[in-house]
Coordinates of C-alpha atoms and ligand atoms in Angstrom, one line a residue:
X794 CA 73.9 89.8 136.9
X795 CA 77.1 87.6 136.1
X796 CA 77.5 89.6 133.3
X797 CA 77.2 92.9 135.0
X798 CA 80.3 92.1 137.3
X799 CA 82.4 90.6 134.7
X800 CA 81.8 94.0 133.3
X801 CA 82.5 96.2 135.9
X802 CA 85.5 94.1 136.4
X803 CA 86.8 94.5 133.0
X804 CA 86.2 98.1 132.6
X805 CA 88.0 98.4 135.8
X806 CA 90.8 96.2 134.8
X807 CA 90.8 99.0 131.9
X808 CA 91.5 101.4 134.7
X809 CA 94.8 99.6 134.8
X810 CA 96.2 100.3 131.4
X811 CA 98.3 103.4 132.0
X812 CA 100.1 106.4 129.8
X813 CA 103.3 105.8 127.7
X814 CA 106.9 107.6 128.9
X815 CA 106.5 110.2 126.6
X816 CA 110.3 109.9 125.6
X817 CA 110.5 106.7 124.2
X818 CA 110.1 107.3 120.8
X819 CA 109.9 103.6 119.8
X820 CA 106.9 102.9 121.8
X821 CA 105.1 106.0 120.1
X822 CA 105.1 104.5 116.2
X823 CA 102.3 102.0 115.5
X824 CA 101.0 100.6 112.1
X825 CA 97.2 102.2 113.4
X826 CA 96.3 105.1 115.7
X827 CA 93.2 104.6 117.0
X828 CA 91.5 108.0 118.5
X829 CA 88.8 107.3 120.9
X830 CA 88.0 104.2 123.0
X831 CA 84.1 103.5 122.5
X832 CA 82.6 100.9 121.1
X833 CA 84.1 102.1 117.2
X834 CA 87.2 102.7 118.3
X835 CA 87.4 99.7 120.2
X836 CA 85.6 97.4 117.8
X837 CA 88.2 99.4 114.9
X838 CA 91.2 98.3 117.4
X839 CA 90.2 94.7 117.3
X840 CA 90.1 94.8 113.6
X841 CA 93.2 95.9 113.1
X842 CA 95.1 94.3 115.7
X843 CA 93.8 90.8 114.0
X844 CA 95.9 91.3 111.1
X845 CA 99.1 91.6 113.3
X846 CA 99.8 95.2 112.6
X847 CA 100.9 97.3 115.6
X848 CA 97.9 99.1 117.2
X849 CA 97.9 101.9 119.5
X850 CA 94.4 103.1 121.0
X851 CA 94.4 106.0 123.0
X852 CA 91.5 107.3 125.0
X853 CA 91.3 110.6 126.6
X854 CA 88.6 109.8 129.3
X855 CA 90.3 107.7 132.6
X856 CA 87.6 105.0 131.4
X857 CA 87.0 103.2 128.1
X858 CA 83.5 103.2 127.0
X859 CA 82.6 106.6 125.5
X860 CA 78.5 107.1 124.8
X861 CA 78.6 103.3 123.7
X862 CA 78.5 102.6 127.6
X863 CA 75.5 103.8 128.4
X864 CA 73.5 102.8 125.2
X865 CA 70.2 101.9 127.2
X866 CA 68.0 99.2 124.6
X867 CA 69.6 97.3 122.0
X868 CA 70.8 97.1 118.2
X869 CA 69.0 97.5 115.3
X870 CA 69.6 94.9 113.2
X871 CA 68.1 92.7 110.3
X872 CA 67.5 89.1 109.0
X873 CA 69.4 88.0 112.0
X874 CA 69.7 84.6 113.4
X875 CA 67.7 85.7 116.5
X876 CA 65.2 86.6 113.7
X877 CA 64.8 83.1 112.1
X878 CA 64.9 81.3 115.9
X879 CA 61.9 83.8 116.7
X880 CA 59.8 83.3 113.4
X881 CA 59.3 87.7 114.1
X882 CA 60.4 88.6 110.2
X883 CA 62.7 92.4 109.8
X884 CA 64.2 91.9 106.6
X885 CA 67.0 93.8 105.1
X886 CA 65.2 95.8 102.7
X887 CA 62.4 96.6 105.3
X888 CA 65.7 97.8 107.5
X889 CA 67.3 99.8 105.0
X890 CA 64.0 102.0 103.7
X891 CA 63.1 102.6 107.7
X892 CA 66.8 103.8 107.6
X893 CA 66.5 106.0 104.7
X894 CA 62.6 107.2 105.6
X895 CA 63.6 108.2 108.8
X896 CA 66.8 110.1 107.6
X897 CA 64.3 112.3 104.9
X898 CA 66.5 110.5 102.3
X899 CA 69.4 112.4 103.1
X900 CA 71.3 109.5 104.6
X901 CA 74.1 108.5 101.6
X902 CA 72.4 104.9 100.2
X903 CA 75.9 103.4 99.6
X904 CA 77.1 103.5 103.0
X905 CA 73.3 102.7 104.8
X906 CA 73.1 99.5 102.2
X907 CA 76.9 98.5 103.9
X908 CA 75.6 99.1 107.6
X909 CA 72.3 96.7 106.5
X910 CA 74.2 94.2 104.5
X911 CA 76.5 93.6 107.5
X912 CA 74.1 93.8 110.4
X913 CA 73.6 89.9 110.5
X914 CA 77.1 89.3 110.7
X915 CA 77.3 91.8 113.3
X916 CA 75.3 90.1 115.6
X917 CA 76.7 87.1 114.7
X918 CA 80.1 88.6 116.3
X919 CA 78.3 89.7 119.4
X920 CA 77.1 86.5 119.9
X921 CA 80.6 85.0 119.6
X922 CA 81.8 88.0 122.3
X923 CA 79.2 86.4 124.6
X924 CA 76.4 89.1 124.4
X925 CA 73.7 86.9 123.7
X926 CA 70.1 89.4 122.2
X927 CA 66.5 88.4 121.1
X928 CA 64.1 90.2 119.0
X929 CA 62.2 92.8 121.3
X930 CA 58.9 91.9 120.1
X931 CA 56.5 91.5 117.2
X932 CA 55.5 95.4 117.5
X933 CA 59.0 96.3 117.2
X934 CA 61.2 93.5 115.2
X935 CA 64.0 95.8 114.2
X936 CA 64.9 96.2 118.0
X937 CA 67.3 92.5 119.3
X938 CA 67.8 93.4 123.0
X939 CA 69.8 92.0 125.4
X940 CA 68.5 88.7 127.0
X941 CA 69.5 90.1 130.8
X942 CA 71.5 93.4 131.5
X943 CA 72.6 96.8 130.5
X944 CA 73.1 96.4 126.7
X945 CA 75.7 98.7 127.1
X946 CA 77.5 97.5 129.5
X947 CA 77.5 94.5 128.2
X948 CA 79.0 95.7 125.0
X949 CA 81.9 97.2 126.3
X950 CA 82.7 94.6 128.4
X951 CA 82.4 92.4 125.4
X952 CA 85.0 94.5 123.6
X953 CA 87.5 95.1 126.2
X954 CA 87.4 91.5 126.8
X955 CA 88.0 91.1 123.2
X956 CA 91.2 93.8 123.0
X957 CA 92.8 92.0 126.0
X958 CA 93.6 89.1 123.9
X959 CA 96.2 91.2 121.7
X960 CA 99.1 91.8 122.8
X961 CA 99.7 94.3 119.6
X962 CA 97.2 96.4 120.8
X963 CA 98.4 99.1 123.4
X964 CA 95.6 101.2 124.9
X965 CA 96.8 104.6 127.0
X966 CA 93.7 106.1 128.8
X967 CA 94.1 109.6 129.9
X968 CA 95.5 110.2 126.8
X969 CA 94.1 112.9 124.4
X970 CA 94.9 113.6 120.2
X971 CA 95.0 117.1 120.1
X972 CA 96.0 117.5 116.2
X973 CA 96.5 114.8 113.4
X974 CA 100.2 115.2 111.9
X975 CA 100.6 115.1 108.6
X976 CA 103.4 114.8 106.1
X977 CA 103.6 114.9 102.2
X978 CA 99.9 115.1 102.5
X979 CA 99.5 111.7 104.1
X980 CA 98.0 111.4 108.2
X981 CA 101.2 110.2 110.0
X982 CA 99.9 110.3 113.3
X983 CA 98.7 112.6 116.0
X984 CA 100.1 114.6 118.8
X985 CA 98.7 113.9 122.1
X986 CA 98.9 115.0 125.5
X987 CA 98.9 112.7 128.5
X988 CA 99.8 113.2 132.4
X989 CA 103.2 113.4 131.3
X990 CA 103.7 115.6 128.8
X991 CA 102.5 116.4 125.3
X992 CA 104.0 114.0 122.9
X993 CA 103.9 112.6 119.0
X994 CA 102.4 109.2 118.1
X995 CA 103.7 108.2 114.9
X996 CA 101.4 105.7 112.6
X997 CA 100.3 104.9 109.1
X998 CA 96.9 105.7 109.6
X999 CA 95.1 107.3 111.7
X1000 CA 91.3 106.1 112.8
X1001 CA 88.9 108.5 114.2
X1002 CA 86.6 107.4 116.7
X1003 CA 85.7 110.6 118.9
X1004 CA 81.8 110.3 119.2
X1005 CA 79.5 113.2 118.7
X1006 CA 79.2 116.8 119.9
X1007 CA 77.0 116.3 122.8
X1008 CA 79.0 117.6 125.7
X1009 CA 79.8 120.7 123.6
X1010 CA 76.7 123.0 123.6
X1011 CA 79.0 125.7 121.6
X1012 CA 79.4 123.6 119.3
X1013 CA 75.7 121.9 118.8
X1014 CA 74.9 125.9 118.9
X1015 CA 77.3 126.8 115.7
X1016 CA 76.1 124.1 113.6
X1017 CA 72.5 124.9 114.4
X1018 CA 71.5 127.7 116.3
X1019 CA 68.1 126.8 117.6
X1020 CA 69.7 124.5 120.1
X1021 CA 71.7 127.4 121.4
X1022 CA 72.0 126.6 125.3
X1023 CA 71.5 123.2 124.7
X1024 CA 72.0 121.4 128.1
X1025 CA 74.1 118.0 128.5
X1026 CA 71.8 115.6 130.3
X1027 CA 72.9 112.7 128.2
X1028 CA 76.6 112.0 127.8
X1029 CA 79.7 111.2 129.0
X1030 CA 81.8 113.8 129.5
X1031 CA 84.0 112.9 126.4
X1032 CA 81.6 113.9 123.3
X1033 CA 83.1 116.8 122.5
X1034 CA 83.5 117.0 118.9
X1035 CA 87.8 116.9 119.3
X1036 CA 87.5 114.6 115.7
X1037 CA 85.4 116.9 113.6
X1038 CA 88.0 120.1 115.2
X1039 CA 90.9 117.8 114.0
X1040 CA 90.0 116.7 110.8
X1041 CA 88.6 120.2 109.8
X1042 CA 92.3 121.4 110.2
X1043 CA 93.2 119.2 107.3
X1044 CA 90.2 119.9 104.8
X1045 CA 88.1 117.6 106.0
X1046 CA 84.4 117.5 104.6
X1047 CA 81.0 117.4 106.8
X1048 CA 78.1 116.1 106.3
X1049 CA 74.5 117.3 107.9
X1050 CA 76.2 118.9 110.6
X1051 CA 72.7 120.7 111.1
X1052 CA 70.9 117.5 112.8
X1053 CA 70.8 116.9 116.1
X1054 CA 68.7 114.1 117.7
X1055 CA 67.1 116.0 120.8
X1056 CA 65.2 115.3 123.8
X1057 CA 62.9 118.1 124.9
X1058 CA 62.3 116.1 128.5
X1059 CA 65.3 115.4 129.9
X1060 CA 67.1 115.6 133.1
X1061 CA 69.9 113.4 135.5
X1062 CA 71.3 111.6 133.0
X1063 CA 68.0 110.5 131.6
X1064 CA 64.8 111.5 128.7
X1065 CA 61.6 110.7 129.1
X1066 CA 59.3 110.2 126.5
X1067 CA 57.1 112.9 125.1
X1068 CA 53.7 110.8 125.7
X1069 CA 53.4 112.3 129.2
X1070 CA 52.8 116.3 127.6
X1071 CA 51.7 115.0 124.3
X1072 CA 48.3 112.2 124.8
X1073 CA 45.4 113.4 124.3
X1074 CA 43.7 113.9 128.1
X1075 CA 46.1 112.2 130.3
X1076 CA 48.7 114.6 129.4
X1077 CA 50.4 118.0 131.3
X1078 CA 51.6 120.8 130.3
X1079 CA 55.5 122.7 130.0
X1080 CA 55.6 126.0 132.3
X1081 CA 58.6 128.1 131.9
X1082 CA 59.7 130.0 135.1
X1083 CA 57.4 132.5 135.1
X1084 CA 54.5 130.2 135.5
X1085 CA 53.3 130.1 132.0
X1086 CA 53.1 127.9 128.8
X1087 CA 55.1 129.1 125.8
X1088 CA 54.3 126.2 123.3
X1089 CA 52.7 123.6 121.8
X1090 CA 53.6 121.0 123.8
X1091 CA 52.6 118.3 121.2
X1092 CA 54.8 119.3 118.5
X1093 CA 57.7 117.7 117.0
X1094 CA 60.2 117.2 120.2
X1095 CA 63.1 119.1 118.5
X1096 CA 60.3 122.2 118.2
X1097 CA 59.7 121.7 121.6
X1098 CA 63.4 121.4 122.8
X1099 CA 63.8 124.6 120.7
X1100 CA 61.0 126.7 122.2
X1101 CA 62.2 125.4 125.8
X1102 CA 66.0 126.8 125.2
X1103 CA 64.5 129.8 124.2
X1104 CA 63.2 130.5 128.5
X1105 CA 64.2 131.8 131.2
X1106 CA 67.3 129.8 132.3
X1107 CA 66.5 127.5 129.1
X1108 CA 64.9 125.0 131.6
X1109 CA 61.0 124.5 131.5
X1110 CA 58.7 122.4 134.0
X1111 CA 56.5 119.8 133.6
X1112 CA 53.3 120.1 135.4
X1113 CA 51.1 117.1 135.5
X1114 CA 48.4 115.5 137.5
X1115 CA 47.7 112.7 139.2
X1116 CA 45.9 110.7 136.8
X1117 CA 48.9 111.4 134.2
X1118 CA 51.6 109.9 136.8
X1119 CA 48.8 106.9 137.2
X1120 CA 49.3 106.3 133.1
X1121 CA 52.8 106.7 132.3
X1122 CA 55.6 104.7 132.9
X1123 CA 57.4 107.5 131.7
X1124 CA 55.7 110.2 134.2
X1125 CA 56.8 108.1 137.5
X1126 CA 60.2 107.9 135.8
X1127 CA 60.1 111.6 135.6
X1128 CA 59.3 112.6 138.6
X1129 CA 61.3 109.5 140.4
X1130 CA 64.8 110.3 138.3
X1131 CA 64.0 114.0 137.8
X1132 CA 63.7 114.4 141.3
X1133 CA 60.6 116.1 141.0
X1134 CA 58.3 117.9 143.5
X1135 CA 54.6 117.1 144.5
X1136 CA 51.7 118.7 146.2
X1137 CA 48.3 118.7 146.8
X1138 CA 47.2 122.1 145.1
X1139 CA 48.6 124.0 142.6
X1140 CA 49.3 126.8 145.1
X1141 CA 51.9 124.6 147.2
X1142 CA 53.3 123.0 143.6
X1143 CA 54.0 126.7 142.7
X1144 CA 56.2 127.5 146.5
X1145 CA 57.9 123.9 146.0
X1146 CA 59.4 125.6 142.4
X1147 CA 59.8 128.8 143.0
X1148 CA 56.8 129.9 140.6
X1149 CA 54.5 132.7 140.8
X1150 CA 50.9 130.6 142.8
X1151 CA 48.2 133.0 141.0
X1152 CA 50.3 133.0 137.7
X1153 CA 50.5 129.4 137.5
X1154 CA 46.6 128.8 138.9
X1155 CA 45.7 131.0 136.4
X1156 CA 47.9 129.3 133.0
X1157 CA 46.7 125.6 134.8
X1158 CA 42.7 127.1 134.4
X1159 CA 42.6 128.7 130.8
X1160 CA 43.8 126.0 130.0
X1161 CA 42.1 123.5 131.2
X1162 CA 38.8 125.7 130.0
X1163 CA 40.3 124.9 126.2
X1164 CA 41.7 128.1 125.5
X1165 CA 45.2 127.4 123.9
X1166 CA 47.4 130.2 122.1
X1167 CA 49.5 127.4 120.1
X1168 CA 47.3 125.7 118.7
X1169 CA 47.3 122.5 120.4
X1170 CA 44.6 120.0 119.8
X1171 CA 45.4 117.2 121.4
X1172 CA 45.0 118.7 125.0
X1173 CA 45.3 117.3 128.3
X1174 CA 44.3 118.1 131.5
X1175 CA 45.7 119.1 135.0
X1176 CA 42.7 118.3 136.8
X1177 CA 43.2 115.9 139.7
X1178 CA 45.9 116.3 142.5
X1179 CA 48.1 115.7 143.7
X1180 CA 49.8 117.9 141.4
X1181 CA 53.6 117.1 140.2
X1182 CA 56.6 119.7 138.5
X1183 CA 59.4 117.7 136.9
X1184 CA 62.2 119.9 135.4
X1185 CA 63.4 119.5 132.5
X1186 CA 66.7 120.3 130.6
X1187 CA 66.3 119.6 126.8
X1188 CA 69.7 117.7 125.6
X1189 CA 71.4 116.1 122.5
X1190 CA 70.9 112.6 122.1
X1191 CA 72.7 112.3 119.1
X1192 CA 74.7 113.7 116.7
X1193 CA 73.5 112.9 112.9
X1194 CA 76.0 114.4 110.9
X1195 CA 80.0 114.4 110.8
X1196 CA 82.6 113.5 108.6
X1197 CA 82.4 112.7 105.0
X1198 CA 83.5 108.7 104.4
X1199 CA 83.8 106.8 101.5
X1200 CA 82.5 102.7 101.8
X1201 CA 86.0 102.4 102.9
X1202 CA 85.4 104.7 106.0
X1203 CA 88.5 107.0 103.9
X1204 CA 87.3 110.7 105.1
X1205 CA 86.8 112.9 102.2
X1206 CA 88.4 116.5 101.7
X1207 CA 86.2 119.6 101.0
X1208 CA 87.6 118.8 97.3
X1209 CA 85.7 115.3 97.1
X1210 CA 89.4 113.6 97.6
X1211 CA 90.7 110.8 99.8
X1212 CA 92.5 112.6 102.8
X1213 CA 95.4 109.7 102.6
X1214 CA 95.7 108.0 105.9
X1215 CA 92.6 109.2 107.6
X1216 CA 89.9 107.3 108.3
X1217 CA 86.6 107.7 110.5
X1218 CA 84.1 105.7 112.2
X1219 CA 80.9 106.1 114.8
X1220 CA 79.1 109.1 116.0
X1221 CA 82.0 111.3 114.7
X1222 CA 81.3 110.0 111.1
X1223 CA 78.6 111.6 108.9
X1224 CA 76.7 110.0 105.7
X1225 CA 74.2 107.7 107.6
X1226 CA 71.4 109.4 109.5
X1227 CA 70.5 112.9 107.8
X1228 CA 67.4 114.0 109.6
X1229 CA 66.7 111.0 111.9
X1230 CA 68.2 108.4 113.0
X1231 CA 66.8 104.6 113.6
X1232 CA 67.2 103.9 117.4
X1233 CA 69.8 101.1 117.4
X1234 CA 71.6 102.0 114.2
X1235 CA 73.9 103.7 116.2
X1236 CA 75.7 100.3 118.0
X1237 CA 75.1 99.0 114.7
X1238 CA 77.5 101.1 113.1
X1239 CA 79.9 101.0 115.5
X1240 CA 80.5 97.7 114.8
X1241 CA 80.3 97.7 111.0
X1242 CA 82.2 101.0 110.2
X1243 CA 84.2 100.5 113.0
X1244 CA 85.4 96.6 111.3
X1245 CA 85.9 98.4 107.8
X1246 CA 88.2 101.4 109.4
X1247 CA 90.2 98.9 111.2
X1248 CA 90.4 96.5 108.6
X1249 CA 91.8 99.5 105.9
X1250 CA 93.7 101.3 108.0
X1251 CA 95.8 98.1 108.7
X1252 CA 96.2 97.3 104.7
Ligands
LIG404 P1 81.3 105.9 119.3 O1 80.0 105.2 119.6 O2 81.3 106.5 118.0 O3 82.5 105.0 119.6 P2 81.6 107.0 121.9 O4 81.0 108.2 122.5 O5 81.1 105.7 122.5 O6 81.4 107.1 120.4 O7 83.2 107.0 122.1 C1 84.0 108.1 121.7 C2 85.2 108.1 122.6 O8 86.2 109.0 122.1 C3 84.9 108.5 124.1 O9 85.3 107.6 125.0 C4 85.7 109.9 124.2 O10 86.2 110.1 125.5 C5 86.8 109.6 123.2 N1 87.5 110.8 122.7 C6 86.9 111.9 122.3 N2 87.8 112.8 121.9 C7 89.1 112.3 122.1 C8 90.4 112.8 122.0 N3 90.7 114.0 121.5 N4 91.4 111.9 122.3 C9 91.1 110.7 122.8 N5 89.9 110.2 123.0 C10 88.9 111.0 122.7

């Protein structure tokens, strides 16, 4: 709880940093720009302000924090010390081939073999921060969780805490990089735009630490149209894509831009886990707004997401029973966060959502007699009331792809070149997720990629 106010306070006390005077040209040159204030750009900041170069962070959002902030679980990480106290072996080579397996083998080996070989130490940093973790369980070693709190809280409290300590390291919230400058071929800075005015920040290098696309359905929709309509359930308003937009204007190259982590049940801010349309029995169905189903509700969530877009509205329900809100954790959290509606037939469930009652009675009954149109085997049933309809807005989790990088977090030009000056780190950096991505990788990387684009954009 202690922690949780120490965090508020310093994320307030963040509040308090304010935009430059425009005018004063002196003020706007730094050795390192720093784009973006979540946990890489913060992390990046700290790196480079410990070699007593000039630092400049600026942060679009009136808050620092970015996605980082509301990072729900833990890190992934492996061989740690919390690992040894607890006896509960994940070792790095079992780390790295969960990394690569889950990514299809499309995740760059180089740069995954960096994030593993560094994750000890990682943690090792946290723990001199003050956020203290333990190894989630034997089931699920690769997961160190907090020992009380909001992990991500926690975090950015940590680092903001951390950043205070340098007085080389300026941070201007409300401030947003609209283009990187560039001169002789070299990144010399960006031009931003504050409260104020629309000015130049001068630097020697430039760090990009944006986040992903996932408050820009436009964008999710151009790299991969079957998440056209995508909704934006889970992010802070500041994910959208600004660093892949800037570093495309000067050649930059991407990486599996296609691959989006999606959540087909989603809604206020939250997902819920696919168990609750998926378990064999004690499982409901998804119900468009004309009362009936359009998929297989057990498929990969990223089909299912797709197929729900694809509706009316591109919203679905969830309709489950009784006996399914009895068994999942994740069904009360549903219908509790997803401010859901209940009744005791399927007639008065129908009039709470605005459905069709004989179209719905009639999708609830065929199916519940076995007959399914998608083929799904695993089914459920809506059998017992009280009856419940959650709905649900599939949303990007996580974006897998983004810049190129080299092991020196250098981004790469469509010509396989070092774009001089530039360098990348976080969500908005491609190269180590492909097709999936390890839960708690993501924190991970922060913190390593986020050290090794500091570090080198300071040398
Ligand atoms: P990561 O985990 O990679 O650090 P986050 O989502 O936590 O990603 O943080 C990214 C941060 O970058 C957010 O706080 C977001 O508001 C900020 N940001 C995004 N685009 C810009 C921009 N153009 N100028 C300044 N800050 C930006």
């Amino acid at each position: 709880m202690k922690k949780i106010i120490l965090g508020l306070l310093l994320i307030s006390l963040a509040f308090m940093f304010t935009g430059c005077a425009p005018q004063d040209n002196k003020k706007n040159e730094a050795d390192v720009l720093i784009v973006g204030g979540g946990g890489a750009g913060l992390v990046a900041a700290i790196e480079a302000a410990k070699t007593g170069k000039k630092v400049i962070l600026v942060e679009k959002m009136p808050a620092l924090g970015g996605n980082t902030i509301i990072s729900a679980t833990g890190i992934t990480a492996s061989d740690t010390i919390y690992h040894q106290e607890s006896g509960i072996s994940f070792t790095k080579e079992d780390h790295f081939q969960r990394t690569m397996t889950t990514s299809k083998n499309l995740a760059n080996g180089d740069l995954v073999r960096i994030l593993v070989d560094e994750s000890a130490s990682a943690v090792l940093w946290l723990k001199e921060l003050g956020v203290n973790l333990k190894v989630r369980s034997e089931a699920e070693p690769f997961w160190l969780v907090p020992v009380e709190g909001h992990y991500g809280a926690q975090l950015v409290a940590a680092y903001i805490q951390e950043a205070n300590k340098y007085s080389n390291l300026e941070i201007r919230l409300n401030t947003k990089a609209n283009k990187l400058i560039v001169e002789n071929g070299v990144v010399v800075g960006a031009e931003v735009t504050n409260n104020d005015g629309t000015y130049n920040i001068k630097s020697k290098a430039v760090v990009l630490a944006t986040g992903g696309l996932n408050n820009n359905p436009e964008m999710i929709a151009y790299y991969n149209a079957k998440y056209a309509n995508i909704h934006t359930q889970m992010t802070t308003p500041g994910a959208t894509g600004d660093g892949i937009t800037m570093a495309l204007e000067v050649n930059a190259e991407l990486v599996d831009m296609e691959f989006f982590q999606v959540r087909p049940l989603s809604s206020n801010g939250n997902w819920y886990h696919e168990r609750i349309i998926s378990t064999e029995d004690l499982s409901g169905i998804l119900i468009n707004k004309e009362g009936v189903r359009f998929t297989n509700e057990t498929a990969a969530p990223r089909t299912v997401a797709s197929e729900i877009l694809k509706q009316s509205d591109a919203l679905a329900y969830i309709i489950f029973d009784q006996r399914v809100y009895d068994a999942h954790a994740d069904a009360k959290k549903a219908f509790t966060i997803g401010r859901g509606e209940k009744a005791d037939t399927l007639a008065a469930l129908a009039a709470l959502i605005g459905v069709d009652a004989a179209t719905l009675e009639a999708t609830v009954t065929s199916y519940n007699e076995g007959e399914d149109a998608f083929n799904r085997t695993a089914l459920g049933k809506v059998i017992e009331g009280p009856f419940y309809a959650v709905k649900t807005l599939p949303s990007n989790h996580y974006t897998m792809g983004g810049l190129k990088v080299n092991e020196l977090a250098q981004v790469i030009n469509k010509s396989g070149q070092v774009i001089p000056g530039l360098y990348a780190a976080g969500e908005v950096m491609g190269g180590l997720y492909g097709d999936g991505r390890v839960a708690g990788n993501n924190t991970l990387d922060d913190i390593v990629f986020g050290k090794i684009a500091g570090f080198n954009a300071a040398q």
